[in-house]
Short mmCIF file of C-alpha atoms and ligand atoms in Angstrom, two decimals:
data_model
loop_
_atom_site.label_atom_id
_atom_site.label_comp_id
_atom_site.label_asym_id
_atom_site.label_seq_id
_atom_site.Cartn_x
_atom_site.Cartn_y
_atom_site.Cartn_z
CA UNK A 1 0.00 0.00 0.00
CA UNK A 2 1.44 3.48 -0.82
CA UNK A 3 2.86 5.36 2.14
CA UNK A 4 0.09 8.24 2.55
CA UNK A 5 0.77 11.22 4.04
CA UNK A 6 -1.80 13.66 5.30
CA UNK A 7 -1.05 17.24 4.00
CA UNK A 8 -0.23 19.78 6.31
CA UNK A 9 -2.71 22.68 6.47
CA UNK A 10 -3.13 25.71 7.77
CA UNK A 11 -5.40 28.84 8.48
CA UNK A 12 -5.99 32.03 10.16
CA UNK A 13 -8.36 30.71 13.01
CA UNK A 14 -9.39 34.01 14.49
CA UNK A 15 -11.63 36.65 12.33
CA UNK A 16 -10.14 37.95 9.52
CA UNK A 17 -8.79 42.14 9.37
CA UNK A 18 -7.50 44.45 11.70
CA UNK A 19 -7.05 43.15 15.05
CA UNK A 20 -5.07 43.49 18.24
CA UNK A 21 -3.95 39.92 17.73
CA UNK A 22 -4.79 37.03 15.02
CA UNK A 23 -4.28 33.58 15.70
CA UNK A 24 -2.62 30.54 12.99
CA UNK A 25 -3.06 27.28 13.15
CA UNK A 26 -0.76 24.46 12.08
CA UNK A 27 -1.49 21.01 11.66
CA UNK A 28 -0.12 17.95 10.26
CA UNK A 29 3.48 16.07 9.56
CA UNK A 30 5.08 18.79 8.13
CA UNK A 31 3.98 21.39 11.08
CA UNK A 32 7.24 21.56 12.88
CA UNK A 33 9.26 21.55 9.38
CA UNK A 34 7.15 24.89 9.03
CA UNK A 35 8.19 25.80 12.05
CA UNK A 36 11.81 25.28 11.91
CA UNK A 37 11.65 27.30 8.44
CA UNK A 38 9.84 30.29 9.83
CA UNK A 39 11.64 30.56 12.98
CA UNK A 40 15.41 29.29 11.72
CA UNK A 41 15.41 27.30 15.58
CA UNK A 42 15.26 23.09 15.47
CA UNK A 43 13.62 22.24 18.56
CA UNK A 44 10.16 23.38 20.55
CA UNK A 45 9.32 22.61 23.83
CA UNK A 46 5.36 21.12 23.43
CA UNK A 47 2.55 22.90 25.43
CA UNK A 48 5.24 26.15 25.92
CA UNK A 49 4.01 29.63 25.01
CA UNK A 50 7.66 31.09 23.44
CA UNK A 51 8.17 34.41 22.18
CA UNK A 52 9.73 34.31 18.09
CA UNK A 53 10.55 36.04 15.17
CA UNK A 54 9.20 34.78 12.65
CA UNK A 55 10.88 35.15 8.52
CA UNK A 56 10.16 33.93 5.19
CA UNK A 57 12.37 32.82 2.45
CA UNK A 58 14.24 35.60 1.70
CA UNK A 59 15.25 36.40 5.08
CA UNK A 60 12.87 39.35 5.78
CA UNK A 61 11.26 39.69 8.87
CA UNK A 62 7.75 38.93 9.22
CA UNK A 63 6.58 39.77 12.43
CA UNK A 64 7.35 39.00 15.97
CA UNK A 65 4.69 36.29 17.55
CA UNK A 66 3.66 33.71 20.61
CA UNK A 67 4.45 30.57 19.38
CA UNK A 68 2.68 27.57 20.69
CA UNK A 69 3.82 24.04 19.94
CA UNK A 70 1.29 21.11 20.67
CA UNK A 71 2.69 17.64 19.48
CA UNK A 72 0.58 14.96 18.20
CA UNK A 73 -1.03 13.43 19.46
CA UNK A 74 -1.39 15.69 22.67
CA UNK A 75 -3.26 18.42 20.18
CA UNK A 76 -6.77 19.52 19.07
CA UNK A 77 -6.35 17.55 16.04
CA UNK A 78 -4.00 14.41 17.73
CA UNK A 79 -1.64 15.64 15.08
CA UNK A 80 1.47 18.20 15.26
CA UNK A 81 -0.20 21.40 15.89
CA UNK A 82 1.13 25.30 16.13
CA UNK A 83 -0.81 28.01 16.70
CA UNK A 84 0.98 31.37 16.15
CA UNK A 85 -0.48 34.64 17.68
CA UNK A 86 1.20 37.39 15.27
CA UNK A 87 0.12 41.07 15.28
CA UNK A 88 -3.47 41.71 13.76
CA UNK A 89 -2.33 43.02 10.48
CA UNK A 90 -3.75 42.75 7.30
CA UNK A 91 0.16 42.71 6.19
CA UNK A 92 0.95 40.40 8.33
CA UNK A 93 -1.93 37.90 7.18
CA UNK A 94 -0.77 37.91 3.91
CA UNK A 95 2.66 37.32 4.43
CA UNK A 96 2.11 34.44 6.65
CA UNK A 97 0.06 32.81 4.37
CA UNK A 98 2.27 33.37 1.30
CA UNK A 99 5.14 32.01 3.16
CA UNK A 100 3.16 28.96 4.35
CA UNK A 101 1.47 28.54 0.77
CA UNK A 102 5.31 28.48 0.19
CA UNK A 103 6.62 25.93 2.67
CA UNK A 104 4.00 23.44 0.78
CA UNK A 105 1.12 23.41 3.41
CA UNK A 106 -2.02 24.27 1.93
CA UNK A 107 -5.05 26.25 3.42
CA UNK A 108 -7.24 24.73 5.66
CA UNK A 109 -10.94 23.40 4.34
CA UNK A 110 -13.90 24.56 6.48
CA UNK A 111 -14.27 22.41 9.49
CA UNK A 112 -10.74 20.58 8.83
CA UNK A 113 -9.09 20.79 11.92
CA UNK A 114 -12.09 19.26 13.49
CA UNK A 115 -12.56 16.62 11.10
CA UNK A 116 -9.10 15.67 11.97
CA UNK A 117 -9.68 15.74 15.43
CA UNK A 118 -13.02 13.31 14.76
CA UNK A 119 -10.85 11.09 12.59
CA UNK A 120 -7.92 10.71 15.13
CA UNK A 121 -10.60 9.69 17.99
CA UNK A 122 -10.15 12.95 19.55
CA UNK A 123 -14.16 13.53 19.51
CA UNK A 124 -17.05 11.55 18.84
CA UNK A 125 -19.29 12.94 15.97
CA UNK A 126 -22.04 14.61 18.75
CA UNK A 127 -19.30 16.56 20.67
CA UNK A 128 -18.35 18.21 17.32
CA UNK A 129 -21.47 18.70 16.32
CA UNK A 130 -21.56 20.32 19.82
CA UNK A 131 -18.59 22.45 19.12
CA UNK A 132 -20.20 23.57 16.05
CA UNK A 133 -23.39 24.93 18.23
CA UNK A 134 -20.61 26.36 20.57
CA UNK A 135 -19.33 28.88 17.77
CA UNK A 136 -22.97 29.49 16.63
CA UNK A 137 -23.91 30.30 19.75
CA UNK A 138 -25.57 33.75 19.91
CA UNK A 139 -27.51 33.14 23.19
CA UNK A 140 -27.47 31.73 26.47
CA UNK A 141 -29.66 28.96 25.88
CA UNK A 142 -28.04 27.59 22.79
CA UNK A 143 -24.55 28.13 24.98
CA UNK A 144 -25.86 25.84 27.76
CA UNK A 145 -27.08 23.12 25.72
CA UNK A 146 -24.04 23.51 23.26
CA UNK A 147 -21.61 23.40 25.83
CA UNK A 148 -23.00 20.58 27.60
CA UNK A 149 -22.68 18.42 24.26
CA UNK A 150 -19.31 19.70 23.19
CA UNK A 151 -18.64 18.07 26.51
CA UNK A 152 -19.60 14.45 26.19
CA UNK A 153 -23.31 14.84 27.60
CA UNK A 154 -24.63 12.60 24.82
CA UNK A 155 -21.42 10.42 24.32
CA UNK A 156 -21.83 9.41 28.36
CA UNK A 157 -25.29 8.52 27.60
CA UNK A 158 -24.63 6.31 24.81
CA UNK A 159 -21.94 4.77 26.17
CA UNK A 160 -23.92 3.25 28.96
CA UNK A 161 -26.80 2.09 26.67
CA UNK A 162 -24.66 0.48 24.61
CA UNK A 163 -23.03 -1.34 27.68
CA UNK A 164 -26.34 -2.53 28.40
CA UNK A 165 -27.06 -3.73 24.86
CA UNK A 166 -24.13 -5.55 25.53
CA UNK A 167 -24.94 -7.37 28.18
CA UNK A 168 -28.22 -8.13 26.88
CA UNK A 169 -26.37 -9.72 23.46
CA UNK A 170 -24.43 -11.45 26.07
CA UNK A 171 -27.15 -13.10 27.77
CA UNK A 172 -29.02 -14.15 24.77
CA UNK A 173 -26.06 -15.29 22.72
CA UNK A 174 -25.30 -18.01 26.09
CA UNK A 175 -29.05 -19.10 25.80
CA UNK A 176 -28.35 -19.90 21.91
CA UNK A 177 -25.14 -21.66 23.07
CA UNK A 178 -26.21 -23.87 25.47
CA UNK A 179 -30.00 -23.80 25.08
CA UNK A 180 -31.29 -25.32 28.58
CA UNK A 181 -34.80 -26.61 27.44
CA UNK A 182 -35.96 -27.53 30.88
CA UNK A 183 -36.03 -24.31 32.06
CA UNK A 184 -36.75 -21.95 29.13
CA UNK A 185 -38.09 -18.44 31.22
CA UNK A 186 -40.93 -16.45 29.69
CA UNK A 187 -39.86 -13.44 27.71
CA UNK A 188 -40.76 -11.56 30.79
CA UNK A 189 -38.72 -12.97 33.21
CA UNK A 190 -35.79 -13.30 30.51
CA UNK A 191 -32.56 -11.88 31.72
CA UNK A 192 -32.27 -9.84 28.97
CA UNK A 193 -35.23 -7.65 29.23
CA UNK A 194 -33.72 -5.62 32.18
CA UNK A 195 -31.23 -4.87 30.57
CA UNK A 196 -33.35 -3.57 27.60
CA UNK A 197 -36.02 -1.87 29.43
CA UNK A 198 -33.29 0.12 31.04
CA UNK A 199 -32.15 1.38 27.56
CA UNK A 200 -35.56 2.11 26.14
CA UNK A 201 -36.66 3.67 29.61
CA UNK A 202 -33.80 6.21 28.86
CA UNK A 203 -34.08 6.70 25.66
CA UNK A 204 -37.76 7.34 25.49
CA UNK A 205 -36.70 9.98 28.04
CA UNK A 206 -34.19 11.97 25.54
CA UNK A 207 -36.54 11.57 22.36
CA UNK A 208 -39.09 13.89 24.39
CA UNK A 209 -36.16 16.53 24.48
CA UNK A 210 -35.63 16.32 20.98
CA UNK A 211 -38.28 19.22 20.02
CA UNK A 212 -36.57 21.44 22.78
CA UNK A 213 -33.04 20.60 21.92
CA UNK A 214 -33.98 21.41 18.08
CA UNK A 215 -35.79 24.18 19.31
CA UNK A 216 -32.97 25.82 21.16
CA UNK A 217 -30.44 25.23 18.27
CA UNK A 218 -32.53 27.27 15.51
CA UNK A 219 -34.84 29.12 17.62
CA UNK A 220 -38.73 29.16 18.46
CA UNK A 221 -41.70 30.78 16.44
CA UNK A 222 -44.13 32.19 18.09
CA UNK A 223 -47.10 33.24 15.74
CA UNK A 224 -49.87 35.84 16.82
CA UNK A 225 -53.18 34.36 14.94
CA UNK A 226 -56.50 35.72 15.13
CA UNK A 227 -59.84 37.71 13.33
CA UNK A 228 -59.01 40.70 11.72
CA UNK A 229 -58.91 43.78 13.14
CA UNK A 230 -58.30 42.46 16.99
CA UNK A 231 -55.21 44.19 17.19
CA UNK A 232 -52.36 41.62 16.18
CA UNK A 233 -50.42 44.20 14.47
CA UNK A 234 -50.41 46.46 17.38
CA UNK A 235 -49.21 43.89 19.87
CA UNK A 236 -46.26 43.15 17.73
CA UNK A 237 -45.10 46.10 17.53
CA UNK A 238 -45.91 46.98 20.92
CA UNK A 239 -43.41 44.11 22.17
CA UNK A 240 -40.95 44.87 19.34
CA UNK A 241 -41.08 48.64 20.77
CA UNK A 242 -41.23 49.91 16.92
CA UNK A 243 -43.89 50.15 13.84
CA UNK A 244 -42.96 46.99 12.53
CA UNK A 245 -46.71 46.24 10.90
CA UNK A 246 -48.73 48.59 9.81
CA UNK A 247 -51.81 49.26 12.07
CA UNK A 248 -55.40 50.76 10.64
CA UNK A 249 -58.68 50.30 11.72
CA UNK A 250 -59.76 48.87 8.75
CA UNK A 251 -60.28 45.30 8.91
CA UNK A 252 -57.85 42.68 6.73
CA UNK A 253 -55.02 45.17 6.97
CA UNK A 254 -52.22 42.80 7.11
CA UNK A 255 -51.73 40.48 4.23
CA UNK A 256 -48.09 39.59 4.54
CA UNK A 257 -46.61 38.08 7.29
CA UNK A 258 -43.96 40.22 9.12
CA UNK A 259 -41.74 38.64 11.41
CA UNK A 260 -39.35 40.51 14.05
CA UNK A 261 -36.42 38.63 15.68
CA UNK A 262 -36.10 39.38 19.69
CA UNK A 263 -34.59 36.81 22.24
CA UNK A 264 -36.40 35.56 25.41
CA UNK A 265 -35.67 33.65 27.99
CA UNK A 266 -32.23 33.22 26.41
CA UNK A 267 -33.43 31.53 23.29
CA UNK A 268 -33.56 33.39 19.65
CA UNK A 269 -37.84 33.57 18.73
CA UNK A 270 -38.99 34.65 15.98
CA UNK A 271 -42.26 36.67 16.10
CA UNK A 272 -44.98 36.73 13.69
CA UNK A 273 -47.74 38.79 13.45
CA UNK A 274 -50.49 37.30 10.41
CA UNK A 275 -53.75 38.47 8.31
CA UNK A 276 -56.66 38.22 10.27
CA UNK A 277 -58.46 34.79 9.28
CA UNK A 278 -61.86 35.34 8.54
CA UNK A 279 -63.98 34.20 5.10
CA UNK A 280 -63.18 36.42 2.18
CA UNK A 281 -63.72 36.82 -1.40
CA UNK A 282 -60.48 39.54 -1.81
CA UNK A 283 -58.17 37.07 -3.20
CA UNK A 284 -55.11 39.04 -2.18
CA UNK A 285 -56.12 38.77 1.65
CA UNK A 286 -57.46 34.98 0.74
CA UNK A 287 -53.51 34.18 0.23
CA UNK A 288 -52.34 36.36 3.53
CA UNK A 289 -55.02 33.86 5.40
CA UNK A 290 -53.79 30.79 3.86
CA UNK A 291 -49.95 31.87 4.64
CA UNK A 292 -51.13 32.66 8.12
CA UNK A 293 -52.88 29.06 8.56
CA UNK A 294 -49.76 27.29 6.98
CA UNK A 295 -47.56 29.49 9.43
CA UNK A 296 -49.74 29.24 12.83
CA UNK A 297 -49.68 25.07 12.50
CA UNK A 298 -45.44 24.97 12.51
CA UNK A 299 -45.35 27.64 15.25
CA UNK A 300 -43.84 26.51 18.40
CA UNK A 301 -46.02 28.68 20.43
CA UNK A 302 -49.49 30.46 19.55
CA UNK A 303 -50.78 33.28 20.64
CA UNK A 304 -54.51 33.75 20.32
CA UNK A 305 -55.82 37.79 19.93
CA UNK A 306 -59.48 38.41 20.71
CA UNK A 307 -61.22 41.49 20.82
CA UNK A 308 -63.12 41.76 24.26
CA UNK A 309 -65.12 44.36 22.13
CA UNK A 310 -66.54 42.41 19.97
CA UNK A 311 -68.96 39.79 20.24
CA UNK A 312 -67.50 36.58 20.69
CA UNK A 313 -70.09 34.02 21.82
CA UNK A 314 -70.57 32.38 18.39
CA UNK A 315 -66.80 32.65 17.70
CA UNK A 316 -65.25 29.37 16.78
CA UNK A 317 -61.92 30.13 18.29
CA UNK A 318 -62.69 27.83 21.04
CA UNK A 319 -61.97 25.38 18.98
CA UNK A 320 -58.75 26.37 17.67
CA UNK A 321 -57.07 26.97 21.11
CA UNK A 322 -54.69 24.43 22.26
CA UNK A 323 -53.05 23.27 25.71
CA UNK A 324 -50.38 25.95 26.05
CA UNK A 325 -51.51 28.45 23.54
CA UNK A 326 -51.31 31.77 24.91
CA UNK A 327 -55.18 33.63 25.06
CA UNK A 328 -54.74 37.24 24.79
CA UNK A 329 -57.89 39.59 25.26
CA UNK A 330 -57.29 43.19 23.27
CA UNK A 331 -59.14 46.54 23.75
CA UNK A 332 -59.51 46.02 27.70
CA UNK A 333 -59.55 49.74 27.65
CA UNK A 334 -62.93 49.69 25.64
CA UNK A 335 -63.85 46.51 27.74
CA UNK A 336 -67.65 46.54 28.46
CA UNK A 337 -69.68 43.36 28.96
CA UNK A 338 -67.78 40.74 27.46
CA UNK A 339 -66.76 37.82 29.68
CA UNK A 340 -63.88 35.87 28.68
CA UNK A 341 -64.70 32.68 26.62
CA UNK A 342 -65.66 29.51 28.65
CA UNK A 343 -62.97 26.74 27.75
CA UNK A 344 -62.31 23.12 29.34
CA UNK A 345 -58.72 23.66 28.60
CA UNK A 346 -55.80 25.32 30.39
CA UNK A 347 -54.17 27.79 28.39
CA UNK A 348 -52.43 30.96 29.08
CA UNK A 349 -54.44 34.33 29.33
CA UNK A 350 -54.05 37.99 29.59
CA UNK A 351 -56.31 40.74 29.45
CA UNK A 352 -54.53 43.97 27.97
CA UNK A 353 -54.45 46.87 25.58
CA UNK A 354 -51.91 46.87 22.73
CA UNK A 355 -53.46 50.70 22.38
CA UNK A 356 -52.49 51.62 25.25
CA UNK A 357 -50.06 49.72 26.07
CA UNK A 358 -51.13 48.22 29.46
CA UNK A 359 -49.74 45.34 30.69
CA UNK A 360 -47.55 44.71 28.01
CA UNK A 361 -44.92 43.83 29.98
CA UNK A 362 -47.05 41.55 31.74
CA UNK A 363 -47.79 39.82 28.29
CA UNK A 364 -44.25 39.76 27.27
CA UNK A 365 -43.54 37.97 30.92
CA UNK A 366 -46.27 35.58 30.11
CA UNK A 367 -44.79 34.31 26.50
CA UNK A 368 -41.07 34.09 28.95
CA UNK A 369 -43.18 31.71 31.36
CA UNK A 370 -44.90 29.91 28.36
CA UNK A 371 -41.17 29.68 26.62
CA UNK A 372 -39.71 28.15 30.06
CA UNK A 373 -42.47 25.75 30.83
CA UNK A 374 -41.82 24.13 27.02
CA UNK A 375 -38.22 24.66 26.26
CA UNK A 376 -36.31 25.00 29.43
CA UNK A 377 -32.70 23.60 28.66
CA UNK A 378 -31.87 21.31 31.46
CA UNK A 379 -28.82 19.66 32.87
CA UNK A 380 -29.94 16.45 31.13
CA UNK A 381 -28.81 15.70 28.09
CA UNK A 382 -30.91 16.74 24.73
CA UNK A 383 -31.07 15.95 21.27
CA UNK A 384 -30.12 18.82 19.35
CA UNK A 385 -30.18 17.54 15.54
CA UNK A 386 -32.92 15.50 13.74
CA UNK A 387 -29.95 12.86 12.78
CA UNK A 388 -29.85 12.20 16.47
CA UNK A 389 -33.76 11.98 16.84
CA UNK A 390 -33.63 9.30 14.02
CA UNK A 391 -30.59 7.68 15.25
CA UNK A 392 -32.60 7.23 19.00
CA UNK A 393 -35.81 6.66 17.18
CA UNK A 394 -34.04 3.83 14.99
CA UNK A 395 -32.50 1.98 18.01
CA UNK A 396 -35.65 2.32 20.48
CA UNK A 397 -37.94 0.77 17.80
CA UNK A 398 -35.12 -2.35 17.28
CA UNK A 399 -34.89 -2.92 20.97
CA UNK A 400 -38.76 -3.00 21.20
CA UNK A 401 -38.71 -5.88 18.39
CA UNK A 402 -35.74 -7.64 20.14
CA UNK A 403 -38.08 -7.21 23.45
CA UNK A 404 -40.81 -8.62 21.79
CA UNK A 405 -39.35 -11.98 20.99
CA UNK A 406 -36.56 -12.78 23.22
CA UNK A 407 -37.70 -16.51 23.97
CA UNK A 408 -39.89 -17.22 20.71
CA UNK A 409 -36.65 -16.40 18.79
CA UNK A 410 -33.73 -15.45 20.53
CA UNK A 411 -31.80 -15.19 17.22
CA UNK A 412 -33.73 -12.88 15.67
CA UNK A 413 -34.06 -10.89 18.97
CA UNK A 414 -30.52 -10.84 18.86
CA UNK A 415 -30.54 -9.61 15.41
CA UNK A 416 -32.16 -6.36 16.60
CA UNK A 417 -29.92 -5.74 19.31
CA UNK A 418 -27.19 -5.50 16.80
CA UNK A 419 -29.51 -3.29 15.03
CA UNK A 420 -29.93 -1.44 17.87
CA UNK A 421 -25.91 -1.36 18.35
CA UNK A 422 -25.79 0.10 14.73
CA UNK A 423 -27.78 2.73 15.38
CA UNK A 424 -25.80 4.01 18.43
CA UNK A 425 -22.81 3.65 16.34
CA UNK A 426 -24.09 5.95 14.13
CA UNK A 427 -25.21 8.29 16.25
CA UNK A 428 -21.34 8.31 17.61
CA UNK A 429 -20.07 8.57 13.99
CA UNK A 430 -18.22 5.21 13.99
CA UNK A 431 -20.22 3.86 10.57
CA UNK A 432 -18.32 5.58 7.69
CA UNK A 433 -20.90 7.81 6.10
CA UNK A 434 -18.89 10.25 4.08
CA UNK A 435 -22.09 12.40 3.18
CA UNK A 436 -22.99 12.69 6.28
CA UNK A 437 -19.90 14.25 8.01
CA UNK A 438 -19.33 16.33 4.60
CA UNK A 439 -22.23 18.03 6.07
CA UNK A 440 -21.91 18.50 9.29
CA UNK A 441 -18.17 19.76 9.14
CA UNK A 442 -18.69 21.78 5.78
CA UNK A 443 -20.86 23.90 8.33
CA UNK A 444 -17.76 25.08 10.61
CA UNK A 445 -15.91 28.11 9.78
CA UNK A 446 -12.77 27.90 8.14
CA UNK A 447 -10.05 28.13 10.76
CA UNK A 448 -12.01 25.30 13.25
N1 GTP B 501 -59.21 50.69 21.77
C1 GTP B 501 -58.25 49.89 21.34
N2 GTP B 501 -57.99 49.80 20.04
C2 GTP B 501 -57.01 48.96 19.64
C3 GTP B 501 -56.26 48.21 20.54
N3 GTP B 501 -55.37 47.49 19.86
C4 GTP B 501 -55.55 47.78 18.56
N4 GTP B 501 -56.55 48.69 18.43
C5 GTP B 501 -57.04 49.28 17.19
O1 GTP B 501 -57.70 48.26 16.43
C6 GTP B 501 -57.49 48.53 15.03
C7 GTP B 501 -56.90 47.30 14.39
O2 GTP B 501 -55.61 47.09 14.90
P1 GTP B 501 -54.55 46.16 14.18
O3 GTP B 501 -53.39 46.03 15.08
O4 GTP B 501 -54.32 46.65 12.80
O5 GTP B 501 -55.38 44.82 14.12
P2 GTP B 501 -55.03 43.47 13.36
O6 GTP B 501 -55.54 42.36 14.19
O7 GTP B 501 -53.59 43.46 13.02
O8 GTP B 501 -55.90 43.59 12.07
P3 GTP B 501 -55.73 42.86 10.65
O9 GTP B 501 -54.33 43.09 10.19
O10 GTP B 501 -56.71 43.52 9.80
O11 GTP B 501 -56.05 41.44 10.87
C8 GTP B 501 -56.61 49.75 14.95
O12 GTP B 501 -57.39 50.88 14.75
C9 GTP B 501 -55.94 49.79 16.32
O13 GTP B 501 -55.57 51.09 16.70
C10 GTP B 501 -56.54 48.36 21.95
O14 GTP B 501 -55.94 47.76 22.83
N5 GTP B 501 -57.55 49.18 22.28
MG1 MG B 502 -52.63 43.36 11.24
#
């Protein structure tokens, strides 16, 4: 087999232009060749932050810098790594990388370093899918749960059901080994099923976090949905705290839908504010109404307008309101007779005016509550990425089968464990499925 050698590559890791300081990274065979080129010195300590100068070629300075030396495979990538912390100069920049372009290393792809790190055993597929959250972290939510995954959260939790799965393969590959047919147990005293219940008792758990965890990673919509003319377009605007949608008191004003972006409760929500639904001929507004209905049945939370003006008692909204919606009443401030409606459901309500702008806050506090009672991100772990939900979904549904016919057929019960095994394995990444982490690592930035 030919002798193949990784290339060495390189990038600028931290943001490129002016800066106080911009970081390099090194890695591969050739890293401390680089090295020795660029600083004329033959050996570096490993883990030891050194002061250099740093030259090209021809002998001209390039800059002085902090010169880090990890070696493979103590490193980020288990290979030879540098990191060099020169001056933030756009001049700079350049002539480092002409000078490594140079040397024969070539510029990192997106998400390289990382894949290396993968590939060497450095990180399981879910903790760099959790790094990846990590740098697209914009708020504390999607921090906490990032963090926690970057960290192993999932990898511990897979690791112990496939130890179980183990031992449940163990047990039933003995019974096909030396099959005792005196004493053949039910499959409900099998010694097996412990060990499986155990595995689909947890992973039922984590598949109900899957909607938060996917949640949290690309953020919740919340849709305002209502008849026209109860004041939608007002209360977004009164939360947004500008003239976002236009407001009129002519009914079937809004047509498009307009969104803001706001964060709450540490997570990233969009909020939508639709065309009132009501039976119309105006094919224009007919299309805002359909948009709105297609919009309000993927929203993650729903908030109801009604007009405490108007009459309501033959309304079908009823209907429409779901455990967990949020109810607002509009136009207290013109409130007369109307009671609120009569439901058999617990949902959220408010009374306020958008108008006026009374208890606005109070609303806003109420969506929070609403946001924390569905989505809070815990300290267990959570599925972030619909690969994992299918991965858990795939393995929960083989150990059911294996369940399901551990004495009739302990072979084929067996079978499904090692289906069930598969599926963990690739949920860790082991399988080999190119396509897959093209994907996920194409996503990093260049420089990770
Ligand atoms: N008195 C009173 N009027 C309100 C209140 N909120 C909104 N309005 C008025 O009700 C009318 C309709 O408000 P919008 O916010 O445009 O209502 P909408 O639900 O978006 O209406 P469509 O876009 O047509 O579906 C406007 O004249 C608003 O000024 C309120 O709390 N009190
Ligand atoms: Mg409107």
């Amino acid at each position: 087999m030919k002798n193949y050698k990784k290339p060495t590559i390189f990038s600028l890791s931290s943001a490129p232009g002016k800066a106080g300081v911009s970081v390099f990274r090194i890695s591969g065979p050739s890293a401390t060749k680089a090295l020795k080129s660029l600083t004329r010195q033959k050996f570096f300590e490993p883990r030891r932050v050194t002061l250099k100068k740093i030259y090209n070629k021809n002998n001209e300075l390039i800059d002085s810098c902090l010169l880090f030396f990890m070696q493979g495979p103590n490193s980020f990538t288990g290979e030879d790594c540098v990191e060099l912390h020169v001056h933030g100069s756009v001049a700079v920049i350049e002539k480092l990388t002409s000078e490594l372009y140079s040397l024969g290393l070539r510029q990192a792809e997106a998400g390289e370093f990382t894949r290396r790190a993968f590939e060497n055993g450095k990180m399981d597929l879910t903790e760099a899918e959790g790094l990846a959250d990590l740098i697209d972290a914009e708020t504390e939510g999607q921090h906490k749960q990032a963090i926690k995954q970057m960290d192993g959260a999932l990898r511990h939790l897979y690791e112990g059901w496939r130890e179980n799965l183990l031992n449940a393969l163990a047990q039933i590959e003995g019974e096909i080994d030396f099959p005792d047919e005196g004493d053949i147990p039910d499959n409900l005293s099998h010694k097996a099923l412990s060990y499986l219940n155990l595995v689909l008792e947890g992973s039922e758990k984590v598949l109900k976090t899957a909607d938060t965890g996917e949640a949290i990673r690309h953020g919740l919509d919340i849709v305002i949905i209502g008849s026209p003319n109860t004041g939608k377009s007002t209360i977004l605007n009164a939360l947004s705290k500008r003239d976002a949608a236009i407001v009129t008191p002519t009914a079937g004003t809004t047509r498009d839908i307009v969104s803001i972006n706001m964060i709450l409760t540490g997570i990233p929500v969009r909020l939508s504010d639709t065309a009132g639904i009501r039976d119309t001929s105006n094919e224009i507004e007919a299309e805002g109404i359909d948009r709105a209905l297609k919009l309000s049945k993927k929203a993650d939370i729903l908030i109801h307008v009604i007009d405490l003006t108007e009459d309501n008692s033959d309304n079908n909204i009823k209907s429409q309101i779901s455990d967990g919606d949020i109810v607002v009443y509009n136009k207290v401030d013109k409130y007369q007779k109307q009671t609120m409606l009569k439901r058999g459901i617990s949902s959220n309500e408010i009374k306020i005016s958008a108008l006026k702008e009374k208890d606005i806050d109070d609303l806003r506090a109420l969506i929070e509550k609403t946001i924390l009672e569905k989505y809070t991100v815990g300290n267990e772990p959570t599925l972030t990425r619909v690969r994992h939900r299918n991965c858990v979904s795939e393995m929960f549904l083989s150990i059911t089968r294996a369940a399901s016919c551990l004495n009739k057929s302990p072979e084929l019960a067996g079978d499904d464990i090692r289906s069930a095994l598969y599926a963990l394995e690739e949920l860790a990444g082991a399988s080999d499925i190119e396509s897959v982490f093209d994907r996920i690592f194409s996503r990093f930035c260049v420089g990770k």
